[in-house]
PDB file of C-alpha atoms in Angstrom:
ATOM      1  CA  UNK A   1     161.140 176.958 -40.148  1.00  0.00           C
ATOM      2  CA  UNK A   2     162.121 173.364 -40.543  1.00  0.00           C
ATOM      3  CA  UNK A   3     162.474 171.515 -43.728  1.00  0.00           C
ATOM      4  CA  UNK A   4     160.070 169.374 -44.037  1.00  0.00           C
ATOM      5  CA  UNK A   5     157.662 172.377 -43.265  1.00  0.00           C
ATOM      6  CA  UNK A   6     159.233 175.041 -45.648  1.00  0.00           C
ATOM      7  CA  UNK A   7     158.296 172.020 -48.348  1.00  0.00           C
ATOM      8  CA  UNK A   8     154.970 171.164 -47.254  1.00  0.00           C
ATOM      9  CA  UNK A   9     154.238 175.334 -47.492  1.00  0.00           C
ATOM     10  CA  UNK A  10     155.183 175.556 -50.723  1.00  0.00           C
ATOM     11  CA  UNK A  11     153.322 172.090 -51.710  1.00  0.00           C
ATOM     12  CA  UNK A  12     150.305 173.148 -50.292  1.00  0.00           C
ATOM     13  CA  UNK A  13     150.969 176.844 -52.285  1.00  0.00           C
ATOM     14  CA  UNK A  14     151.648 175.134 -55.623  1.00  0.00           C
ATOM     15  CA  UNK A  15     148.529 172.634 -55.671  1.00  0.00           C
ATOM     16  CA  UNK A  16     145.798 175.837 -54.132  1.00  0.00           C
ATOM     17  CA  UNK A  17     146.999 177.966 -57.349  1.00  0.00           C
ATOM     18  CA  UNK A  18     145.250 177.175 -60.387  1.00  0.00           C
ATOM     19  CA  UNK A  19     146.216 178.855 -63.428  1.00  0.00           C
ATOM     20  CA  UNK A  20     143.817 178.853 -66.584  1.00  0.00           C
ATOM     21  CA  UNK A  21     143.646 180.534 -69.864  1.00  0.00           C
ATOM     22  CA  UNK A  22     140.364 181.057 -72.377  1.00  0.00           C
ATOM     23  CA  UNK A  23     139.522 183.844 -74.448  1.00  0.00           C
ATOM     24  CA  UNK A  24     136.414 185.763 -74.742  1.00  0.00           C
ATOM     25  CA  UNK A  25     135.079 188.552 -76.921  1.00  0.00           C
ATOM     26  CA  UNK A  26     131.770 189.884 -78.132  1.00  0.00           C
ATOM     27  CA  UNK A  27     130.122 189.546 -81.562  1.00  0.00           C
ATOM     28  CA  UNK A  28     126.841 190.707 -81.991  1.00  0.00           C
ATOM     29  CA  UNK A  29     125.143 188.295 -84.869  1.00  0.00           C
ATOM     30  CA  UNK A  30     122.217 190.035 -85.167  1.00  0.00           C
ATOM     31  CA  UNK A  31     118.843 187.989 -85.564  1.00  0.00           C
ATOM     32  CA  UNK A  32     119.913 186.318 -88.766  1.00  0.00           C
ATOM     33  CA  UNK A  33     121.163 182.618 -89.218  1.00  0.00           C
ATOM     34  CA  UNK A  34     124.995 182.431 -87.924  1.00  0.00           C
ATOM     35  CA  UNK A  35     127.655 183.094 -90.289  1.00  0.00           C
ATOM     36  CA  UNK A  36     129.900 179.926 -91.289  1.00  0.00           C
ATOM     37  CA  UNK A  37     132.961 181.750 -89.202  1.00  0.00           C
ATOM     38  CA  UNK A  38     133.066 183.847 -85.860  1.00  0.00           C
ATOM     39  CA  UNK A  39     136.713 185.412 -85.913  1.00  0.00           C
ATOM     40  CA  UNK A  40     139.202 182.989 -86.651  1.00  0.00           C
ATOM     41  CA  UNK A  41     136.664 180.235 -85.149  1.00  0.00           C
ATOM     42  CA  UNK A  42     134.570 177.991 -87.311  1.00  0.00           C
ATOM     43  CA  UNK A  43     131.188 177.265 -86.839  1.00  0.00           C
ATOM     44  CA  UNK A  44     129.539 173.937 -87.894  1.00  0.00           C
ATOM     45  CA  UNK A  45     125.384 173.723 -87.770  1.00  0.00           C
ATOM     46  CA  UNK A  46     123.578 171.155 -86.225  1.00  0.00           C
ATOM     47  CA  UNK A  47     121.762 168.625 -88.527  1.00  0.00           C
ATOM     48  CA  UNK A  48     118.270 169.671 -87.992  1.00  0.00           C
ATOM     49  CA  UNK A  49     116.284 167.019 -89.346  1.00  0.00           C
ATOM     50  CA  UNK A  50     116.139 164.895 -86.232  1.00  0.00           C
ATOM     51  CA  UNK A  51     115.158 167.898 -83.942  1.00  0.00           C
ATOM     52  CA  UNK A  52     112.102 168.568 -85.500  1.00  0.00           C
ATOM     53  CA  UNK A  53     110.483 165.389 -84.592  1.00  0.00           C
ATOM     54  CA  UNK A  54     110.251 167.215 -81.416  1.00  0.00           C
ATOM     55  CA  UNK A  55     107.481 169.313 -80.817  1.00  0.00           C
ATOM     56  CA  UNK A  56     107.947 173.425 -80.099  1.00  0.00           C
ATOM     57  CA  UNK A  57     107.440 174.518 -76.599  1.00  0.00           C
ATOM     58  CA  UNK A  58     109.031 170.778 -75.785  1.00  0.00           C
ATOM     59  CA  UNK A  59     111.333 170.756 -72.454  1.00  0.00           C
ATOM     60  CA  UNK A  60     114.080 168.550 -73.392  1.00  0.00           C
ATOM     61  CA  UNK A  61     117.852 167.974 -71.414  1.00  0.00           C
ATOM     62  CA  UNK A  62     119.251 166.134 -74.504  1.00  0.00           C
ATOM     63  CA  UNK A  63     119.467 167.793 -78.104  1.00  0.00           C
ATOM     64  CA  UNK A  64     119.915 165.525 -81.243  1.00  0.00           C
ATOM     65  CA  UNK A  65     121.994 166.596 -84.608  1.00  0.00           C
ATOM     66  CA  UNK A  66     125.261 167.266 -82.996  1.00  0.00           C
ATOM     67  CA  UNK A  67     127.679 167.817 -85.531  1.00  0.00           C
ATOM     68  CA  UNK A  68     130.333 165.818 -84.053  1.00  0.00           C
ATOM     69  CA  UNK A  69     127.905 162.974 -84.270  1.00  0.00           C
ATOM     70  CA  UNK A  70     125.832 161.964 -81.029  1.00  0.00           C
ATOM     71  CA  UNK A  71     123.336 164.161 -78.845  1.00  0.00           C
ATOM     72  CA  UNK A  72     124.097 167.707 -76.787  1.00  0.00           C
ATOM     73  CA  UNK A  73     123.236 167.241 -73.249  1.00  0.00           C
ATOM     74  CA  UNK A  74     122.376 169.728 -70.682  1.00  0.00           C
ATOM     75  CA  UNK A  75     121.743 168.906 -66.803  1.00  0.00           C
ATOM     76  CA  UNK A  76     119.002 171.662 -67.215  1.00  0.00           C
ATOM     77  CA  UNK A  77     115.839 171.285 -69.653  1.00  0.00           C
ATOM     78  CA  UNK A  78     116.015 173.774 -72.224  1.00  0.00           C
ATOM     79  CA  UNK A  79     112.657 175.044 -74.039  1.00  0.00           C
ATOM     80  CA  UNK A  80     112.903 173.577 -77.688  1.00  0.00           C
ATOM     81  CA  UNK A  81     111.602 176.793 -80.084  1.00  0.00           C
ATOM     82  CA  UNK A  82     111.842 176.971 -83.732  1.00  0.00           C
ATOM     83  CA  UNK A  83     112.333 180.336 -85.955  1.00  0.00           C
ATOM     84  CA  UNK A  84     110.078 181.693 -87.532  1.00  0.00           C
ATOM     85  CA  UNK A  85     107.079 179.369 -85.677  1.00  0.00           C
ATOM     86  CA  UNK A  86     107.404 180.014 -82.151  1.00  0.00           C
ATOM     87  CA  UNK A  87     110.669 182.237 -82.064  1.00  0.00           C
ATOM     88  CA  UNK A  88     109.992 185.287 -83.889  1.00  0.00           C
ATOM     89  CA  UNK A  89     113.530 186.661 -83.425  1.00  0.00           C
TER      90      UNK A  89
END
């Protein structure tokens, strides 16, 4: 094997291998409000004051109140519901 091909091989090796790293684990929060922390991850609310001008049962793809300032999108329309009114648990 030439070269130039031995090179392109390993090129073509080194850009179809992708490495990533996450983390994942289970917590199971019960039906209560979230806690402030999840592990050693914080968790901020959402302001909820502009949500409920919208209606329950409302099929929205943006969500206002993000706590990092702006709206939540989502590319599918989620069902808005509101505990206790029309989310029991």
């Amino acid at each position: 094997m030439g070269k130039l091909a031995y090179f392109l091989t390993l090129m073509l090796l080194a850009t179809a291998v992708q490495v990533s790293f996450g983390a994942s684990g289970y917590v199971n929060l019960g039906t209560s409000a979230p806690p402030t922390t999840i592990g050693p991850f914080s968790v901020t609310p959402f302001n909820t004051a502009p949500q409920s001008a919208i209606p329950d049962f409302t099929t929205v793809t943006s969500i206002p109140g993000d706590p990092r300032g702006g709206t939540l999108t989502s590319s599918a329309g989620l069902n808005k519901r509101t505990v206790p009114g029309s989310w029991a648990t």
